[in-house]
Amino acid sequence: MPSPSRPVLPLRPELAGLEPYGAPQLDVPVLLNVNENPYPPSDDVVADIAADVAVAARGLNRYPDRDFRALRVDLVDYLARESGVRLVPEQVWAANGSNEVMLHLLQAFGGPGRTVLSFAPTYSMYPEYARDTATAWVAGRREDDFTLDAAAAAAAIKEHTPSVVLLASPNNPTGTALPLATVEAVLAAAAAVEGGCVVVVDEAYGEFRRAGVPSALELLDGHPNLAVSRTMSKAFGLAGARVGYLAAAPALVDALRVVRLPYHLSAVTQAVARAALRHAPALMAQVGSLRAERDATVAWLRAQGFTVADSDANFALFGPFDDRHAVWQGLLDRGVLIREVGPDGWLRVSIGTPEEMTAFRDALVEVAGL
Ligand SMILES: *Cc1c(COP(=O)(O)O)cnc(C)c1O
């Protein structure tokens, strides 16, 4: 019976009864659940960002630069320093988080009658982008150790003929990075799809990769169907600013320009991102210590008898637990919030400060009776 509290709304049937996505945001002392950088920006960086925001505020009666040209130039410089690959601004795109970049990709290259393929377990937002753009979602499988078999991936592409393949590297929630040979095999299979297929390598955790692990940015030259997505939310320590970006061939970027909303990147966001990029070395000063803390956490968990996925990211997936929810709850009761995500029986912990990791280990010893 319709009533003011239960109106009849023409909700898309596939959205009926669904809850919005998101990790619980709980106010506890130790937050190790959404892979943030635990170190806030320094006073210097804060002052510089604030000064640039003040300048931007003086122009807020005007719409911002729709094409954020200056920010793209800064991102090109940053990527050149970070990965050794020099692009041109026409190869870079940005949006409010790489989540929005992904949405742009599926708006341009997905849609009704088309398929997006990924390999599970992977980022839980991917099926939601597919759903929201009315694109069919197919999840291929990773191996038991969460690596991706190149031949199996190529076969899945041949079978499902997707218009988009999403590969997270390092993957979330497993932390596993893909060898470039695997990405190349996927690109070759994608090139054979009639009508074309865009391969997206989501490098949200790219800056945490171990020494010697290359970035897919190195494959951009010669692969017009490759898009490499990055974010300022993780290693960069700027999750609250909502800035994600992508590198690809200019023609691919041009397609994204068609589907974006006008002025999607506010003048304030552009100012914050540019000021932060000037301070990239300071903001990323802790990446080395976070990597070391990650390796120590993985080693400690293994020494306790857990299985832990190899991680090139700032988190570790560990298990198995008969009742992972009880363990998650037990940690939460001790003030430590981690994430119940991934295959059944596994838990994911983000890498925090040394003090936070001590709190995590102490709580886990109590809860798991180690
Ligand atoms: C955290 C994360 C992102 C980043 O999302 P933003 O919208 O940039 O904050 C993207 N991809 C994966 C796999 C992630 O885990």
Coordinates of C-alpha atoms and ligand atoms in Angstrom, one line a residue:
M1 CA 0.0 0.0 0.0
P2 CA 1.6 3.3 -1.0
S3 CA 1.9 5.9 1.8
P4 CA 4.0 9.0 2.4
S5 CA 6.7 6.8 4.1
R6 CA 6.5 4.1 1.4
P7 CA 5.9 6.0 -1.9
V8 CA 5.8 4.1 -5.2
L9 CA 9.0 5.0 -6.8
P10 CA 10.1 3.7 -10.2
L11 CA 13.3 2.2 -8.9
R12 CA 15.3 0.2 -11.4
P13 CA 14.5 -3.4 -10.4
E14 CA 18.2 -4.3 -10.1
L15 CA 18.5 -1.7 -7.3
A16 CA 15.5 -3.0 -5.2
G17 CA 16.4 -3.7 -1.6
L18 CA 20.1 -2.7 -2.0
E19 CA 22.1 -0.9 0.6
P20 CA 24.7 1.8 -0.3
Y21 CA 28.2 0.4 -0.5
G22 CA 30.7 1.4 2.2
A23 CA 32.9 0.1 5.0
P24 CA 31.5 0.9 8.5
Q25 CA 32.7 4.3 9.6
L26 CA 33.1 3.8 13.4
D27 CA 34.8 6.1 15.9
V28 CA 37.5 3.9 17.4
P29 CA 41.1 4.6 18.3
V30 CA 42.8 2.4 15.7
L31 CA 41.4 2.6 12.1
L32 CA 42.9 0.0 9.9
N33 CA 39.9 -0.7 7.6
V34 CA 40.0 1.4 4.4
N35 CA 43.7 1.4 3.4
E36 CA 44.3 5.1 4.2
N37 CA 47.7 6.5 4.8
P38 CA 47.8 6.9 8.6
Y39 CA 50.0 10.0 8.5
P40 CA 48.1 13.3 8.2
P41 CA 49.7 16.2 6.1
S42 CA 52.3 18.2 8.0
D43 CA 51.7 21.8 9.2
D44 CA 53.7 23.2 6.2
V45 CA 51.6 21.2 3.7
V46 CA 48.4 22.2 5.4
A47 CA 49.3 25.9 5.3
D48 CA 50.2 25.7 1.6
I49 CA 47.0 23.9 0.7
A50 CA 45.0 26.4 2.7
A51 CA 46.7 29.4 1.0
D52 CA 45.9 28.0 -2.4
V53 CA 42.3 27.2 -1.5
A54 CA 42.0 30.8 -0.4
V55 CA 43.1 32.0 -3.8
A56 CA 40.6 29.6 -5.4
A57 CA 37.9 30.9 -3.1
R58 CA 38.3 34.4 -4.6
G59 CA 37.2 33.0 -7.9
L60 CA 34.4 30.8 -6.8
N61 CA 31.8 33.0 -8.5
R62 CA 33.2 31.5 -11.8
Y63 CA 33.0 27.9 -13.0
P64 CA 36.4 26.2 -12.8
D65 CA 38.6 25.1 -15.7
R66 CA 36.6 22.3 -17.2
D67 CA 39.7 20.6 -18.6
F68 CA 41.9 21.3 -15.5
R69 CA 44.8 21.8 -17.7
A70 CA 47.3 22.9 -15.0
L71 CA 46.5 19.9 -12.8
R72 CA 47.1 17.6 -15.8
V73 CA 50.5 19.1 -16.4
D74 CA 51.3 18.6 -12.7
L75 CA 50.1 15.0 -12.8
V76 CA 52.3 14.3 -15.8
D77 CA 55.3 15.6 -13.9
Y78 CA 54.4 13.5 -10.9
L79 CA 54.0 10.3 -12.9
A80 CA 57.4 11.0 -14.7
R81 CA 59.1 11.2 -11.3
E82 CA 57.2 8.3 -9.7
S83 CA 57.5 5.8 -12.6
G84 CA 59.9 7.2 -15.1
V85 CA 57.2 7.3 -17.8
R86 CA 56.7 10.8 -19.3
L87 CA 53.3 11.4 -20.8
V88 CA 51.6 14.5 -22.3
P89 CA 48.7 16.3 -20.6
E90 CA 46.3 15.0 -23.2
Q91 CA 47.0 11.5 -21.9
V92 CA 45.8 12.3 -18.4
W93 CA 42.3 12.5 -17.0
A94 CA 41.1 13.2 -13.4
A95 CA 37.9 13.1 -11.4
N96 CA 36.6 13.0 -7.9
G97 CA 38.4 9.8 -6.8
S98 CA 39.4 7.0 -9.1
N99 CA 36.0 5.6 -8.4
E100 CA 34.6 8.4 -10.6
V101 CA 37.3 7.8 -13.2
M102 CA 36.1 4.2 -13.4
L103 CA 32.5 5.3 -13.7
H104 CA 33.6 7.5 -16.7
L105 CA 35.3 4.5 -18.2
L106 CA 32.2 2.4 -18.0
Q107 CA 29.9 5.2 -19.1
A108 CA 32.1 5.5 -22.3
F109 CA 33.0 1.9 -23.0
G110 CA 30.3 -0.2 -21.1
G111 CA 26.6 0.1 -21.3
P112 CA 23.6 -2.1 -22.2
G113 CA 24.5 -5.2 -24.2
R114 CA 28.1 -4.9 -23.2
T115 CA 30.2 -6.8 -20.6
V116 CA 32.9 -5.9 -18.1
L117 CA 35.2 -8.7 -17.0
S118 CA 37.3 -8.8 -13.9
F119 CA 38.9 -11.6 -11.8
A120 CA 37.7 -12.4 -8.3
P121 CA 38.4 -11.8 -5.6
T122 CA 38.8 -8.2 -6.4
Y123 CA 37.6 -4.7 -5.5
S124 CA 34.0 -4.8 -4.4
M125 CA 33.1 -1.6 -6.2
Y126 CA 33.7 -3.0 -9.7
P127 CA 30.3 -4.9 -9.9
E128 CA 28.6 -1.7 -8.7
Y129 CA 30.1 0.4 -11.5
A130 CA 28.9 -2.3 -13.9
R131 CA 25.4 -2.3 -12.4
D132 CA 25.1 1.5 -12.3
T133 CA 26.0 1.7 -16.0
A134 CA 23.8 -1.2 -17.0
T135 CA 26.8 -3.2 -18.1
A136 CA 26.8 -7.0 -17.6
W137 CA 29.3 -8.1 -15.0
V138 CA 31.4 -11.2 -15.3
A139 CA 33.9 -12.3 -12.6
G140 CA 36.6 -14.7 -13.8
R141 CA 38.6 -16.5 -11.2
R142 CA 42.1 -16.0 -9.8
E143 CA 44.2 -19.0 -8.7
D144 CA 44.1 -20.2 -5.1
D145 CA 47.1 -18.0 -4.2
F146 CA 45.3 -15.0 -5.8
T147 CA 47.6 -14.7 -8.8
L148 CA 46.1 -14.4 -12.2
D149 CA 46.9 -17.1 -14.8
A150 CA 47.6 -15.3 -18.1
A151 CA 46.3 -18.1 -20.3
A152 CA 43.1 -18.4 -18.2
A153 CA 42.6 -14.7 -18.4
A154 CA 43.1 -14.6 -22.1
A155 CA 40.6 -17.5 -22.5
A156 CA 38.0 -15.7 -20.4
I157 CA 38.4 -12.7 -22.6
K158 CA 37.9 -14.8 -25.7
E159 CA 34.8 -16.5 -24.2
H160 CA 33.1 -13.4 -22.8
T161 CA 34.2 -10.7 -25.4
P162 CA 34.0 -7.9 -22.9
S163 CA 34.3 -4.2 -23.9
V164 CA 36.2 -3.5 -20.7
V165 CA 38.5 -5.6 -18.5
L166 CA 39.3 -4.4 -15.0
L167 CA 42.6 -5.5 -13.4
A168 CA 43.6 -4.2 -10.1
S169 CA 47.3 -4.3 -9.5
P170 CA 48.2 -4.5 -6.7
N171 CA 44.8 -6.1 -6.3
N172 CA 42.4 -5.2 -3.5
P173 CA 41.7 -7.1 -1.1
T174 CA 44.6 -9.5 -1.8
G175 CA 47.5 -7.1 -2.3
T176 CA 48.8 -9.2 -5.3
A177 CA 50.5 -7.3 -8.1
L178 CA 50.4 -8.5 -11.7
P179 CA 53.6 -9.2 -13.7
L180 CA 53.7 -7.0 -16.8
A181 CA 53.8 -10.2 -18.9
T182 CA 50.3 -11.0 -17.6
V183 CA 49.0 -7.5 -18.5
E184 CA 50.6 -7.9 -21.9
A185 CA 48.8 -11.3 -22.4
V186 CA 45.5 -9.6 -21.4
L187 CA 46.2 -6.7 -23.8
A188 CA 46.9 -9.2 -26.6
A189 CA 43.6 -11.0 -26.0
A190 CA 41.7 -7.7 -25.7
A191 CA 43.1 -6.6 -29.0
A192 CA 41.5 -9.6 -30.6
V193 CA 38.0 -8.8 -29.4
E194 CA 35.8 -7.7 -32.2
G195 CA 34.7 -4.1 -31.7
G196 CA 37.5 -3.4 -29.3
C197 CA 38.2 -3.9 -25.6
V198 CA 39.7 -1.4 -23.1
V199 CA 42.0 -2.9 -20.4
V200 CA 42.0 -0.9 -17.2
V201 CA 44.9 -1.5 -14.8
D202 CA 43.8 0.0 -11.5
E203 CA 47.0 1.0 -9.7
A204 CA 45.4 2.6 -6.7
Y205 CA 48.2 1.1 -4.6
G206 CA 50.9 1.4 -7.3
E207 CA 53.2 3.5 -5.1
F208 CA 53.5 0.8 -2.5
R209 CA 54.8 -1.8 -5.0
R210 CA 57.9 -3.6 -4.0
A211 CA 61.3 -2.7 -5.6
G212 CA 61.5 -4.1 -9.1
V213 CA 57.7 -4.4 -9.6
P214 CA 57.0 -2.2 -12.7
S215 CA 54.0 0.0 -13.4
A216 CA 51.7 -0.7 -16.3
L217 CA 52.4 2.9 -17.3
E218 CA 55.4 1.4 -19.1
L219 CA 53.0 -0.4 -21.5
L220 CA 51.0 2.7 -22.5
D221 CA 53.2 3.3 -25.5
G222 CA 51.9 1.0 -28.2
H223 CA 48.7 0.1 -26.4
P224 CA 45.9 2.5 -27.3
N225 CA 43.3 0.4 -25.5
L226 CA 45.2 0.5 -22.1
A227 CA 44.1 2.8 -19.3
V228 CA 46.1 3.0 -16.0
S229 CA 44.2 4.5 -13.1
R230 CA 45.8 6.0 -10.0
T231 CA 44.6 7.9 -7.0
M232 CA 45.8 10.4 -4.4
S233 CA 43.7 8.6 -1.8
K234 CA 46.2 6.0 -0.7
A235 CA 50.0 6.4 -0.7
F236 CA 49.6 10.1 -1.3
G237 CA 47.6 10.5 1.9
L238 CA 44.8 12.6 0.5
A239 CA 41.7 10.4 0.7
G240 CA 39.6 13.3 1.9
A241 CA 40.4 15.4 -1.2
R242 CA 38.8 13.0 -3.6
V243 CA 41.2 13.0 -6.5
G244 CA 41.8 10.1 -8.8
Y245 CA 43.3 10.1 -12.3
L246 CA 44.1 8.0 -15.3
A247 CA 46.7 7.8 -18.0
A248 CA 45.9 6.5 -21.5
A249 CA 46.1 7.4 -25.1
P250 CA 44.7 10.8 -26.0
A251 CA 41.8 9.2 -28.0
L252 CA 40.7 7.2 -25.0
V253 CA 40.8 10.3 -22.7
D254 CA 38.8 12.2 -25.3
A255 CA 36.0 9.6 -24.9
L256 CA 35.9 10.2 -21.2
R257 CA 35.6 14.0 -21.8
V258 CA 32.3 13.3 -23.6
V259 CA 30.6 11.5 -20.6
R260 CA 31.9 13.6 -17.7
L261 CA 29.5 16.1 -16.1
P262 CA 30.6 19.7 -16.9
Y263 CA 32.9 21.2 -14.3
H264 CA 33.0 17.9 -12.4
L265 CA 36.3 18.8 -10.7
S266 CA 35.7 21.9 -8.5
A267 CA 38.2 24.8 -8.4
V268 CA 38.8 23.9 -4.7
T269 CA 39.6 20.3 -5.6
Q270 CA 42.0 21.4 -8.3
A271 CA 43.7 23.8 -6.0
V272 CA 44.1 21.2 -3.2
A273 CA 45.4 18.6 -5.7
R274 CA 48.0 21.0 -7.2
A275 CA 49.2 22.2 -3.8
A276 CA 49.5 18.6 -2.6
L277 CA 51.4 17.5 -5.7
R278 CA 54.0 20.3 -5.0
H279 CA 54.6 18.5 -1.7
A280 CA 54.5 15.0 -3.1
P281 CA 57.9 14.0 -1.5
A282 CA 56.7 15.2 2.0
L283 CA 53.3 13.5 1.6
M284 CA 54.9 10.3 0.5
A285 CA 57.8 10.4 2.9
Q286 CA 56.2 7.5 4.9
V287 CA 55.6 5.2 2.0
G288 CA 59.0 3.5 2.7
S289 CA 58.2 2.9 6.3
L290 CA 54.7 1.7 5.5
R291 CA 56.2 -0.8 3.1
A292 CA 58.6 -2.0 5.8
E293 CA 55.7 -2.2 8.3
R294 CA 53.7 -4.2 5.8
D295 CA 56.4 -6.7 5.3
A296 CA 56.9 -7.0 9.1
T297 CA 53.1 -7.5 9.5
V298 CA 53.0 -10.2 6.8
A299 CA 56.0 -12.0 8.4
W300 CA 54.4 -11.7 11.9
L301 CA 51.0 -13.1 10.7
R302 CA 52.7 -16.0 9.0
A303 CA 54.8 -16.7 12.1
Q304 CA 51.5 -17.0 14.0
G305 CA 50.4 -19.7 11.5
F306 CA 48.1 -17.6 9.3
T307 CA 48.0 -17.8 5.5
V308 CA 48.8 -14.3 4.1
A309 CA 48.6 -13.2 0.5
D310 CA 51.7 -11.7 -0.9
S311 CA 51.2 -7.9 -0.7
D312 CA 52.5 -5.1 -2.8
A313 CA 50.0 -2.8 -1.2
N314 CA 49.4 -1.1 2.2
F315 CA 47.3 -3.9 3.6
A316 CA 47.4 -7.7 4.2
L317 CA 44.7 -10.3 3.7
F318 CA 45.0 -13.1 6.2
G319 CA 43.1 -16.2 7.4
P320 CA 41.6 -18.6 7.4
F321 CA 39.1 -18.2 10.3
D322 CA 36.1 -20.4 10.9
D323 CA 34.2 -17.3 12.2
R324 CA 35.8 -14.2 10.8
H325 CA 33.0 -12.0 12.0
A326 CA 33.7 -13.0 15.6
V327 CA 37.4 -12.1 15.2
W328 CA 36.5 -8.8 13.5
Q329 CA 34.1 -8.0 16.4
G330 CA 36.7 -9.0 19.0
L331 CA 39.2 -6.6 17.5
L332 CA 36.6 -3.9 17.3
D333 CA 35.8 -4.4 21.0
R334 CA 39.5 -3.8 21.7
G335 CA 39.4 -0.5 19.7
V336 CA 40.9 -1.9 16.5
L337 CA 38.8 -1.6 13.3
I338 CA 39.8 -3.9 10.4
R339 CA 37.8 -5.0 7.3
E340 CA 35.7 -8.1 6.8
V341 CA 36.1 -8.4 3.1
G342 CA 37.3 -10.9 0.4
P343 CA 36.7 -14.6 0.3
D344 CA 34.9 -16.1 3.3
G345 CA 37.2 -16.8 6.2
W346 CA 39.6 -14.0 5.4
L347 CA 40.2 -10.6 7.0
R348 CA 42.1 -7.5 5.7
V349 CA 44.2 -5.2 7.8
S350 CA 45.5 -1.9 6.6
I351 CA 49.0 -0.9 7.5
G352 CA 49.0 1.9 10.1
T353 CA 51.7 3.5 12.3
P354 CA 54.0 1.3 14.4
E355 CA 51.8 2.0 17.4
E356 CA 48.6 1.1 15.6
M357 CA 50.2 -2.2 14.4
T358 CA 51.2 -3.0 17.9
A359 CA 47.6 -2.5 19.0
F360 CA 46.4 -4.7 16.2
R361 CA 48.9 -7.5 17.1
D362 CA 48.1 -7.4 20.8
A363 CA 44.4 -7.4 20.1
L364 CA 44.7 -10.3 17.6
V365 CA 46.7 -12.4 20.1
E366 CA 43.9 -12.0 22.7
V367 CA 41.1 -12.6 20.3
A368 CA 42.5 -15.5 18.4
G369 CA 44.1 -17.0 21.5
L370 CA 47.6 -17.1 20.0
Ligands
LIG1 C1 40.9 2.6 -2.6 C2 40.8 2.1 -4.0 C3 40.6 3.0 -5.0 C4 40.6 4.5 -4.7 O1 39.4 5.0 -4.8 P1 39.3 6.6 -4.8 O2 38.0 6.9 -5.3 O3 40.4 7.2 -5.6 O4 39.4 7.0 -3.3 C5 40.5 2.5 -6.3 N1 40.7 1.2 -6.6 C6 40.9 0.3 -5.6 C7 41.1 -1.1 -6.0 C8 41.0 0.7 -4.3 O5 41.2 -0.2 -3.3

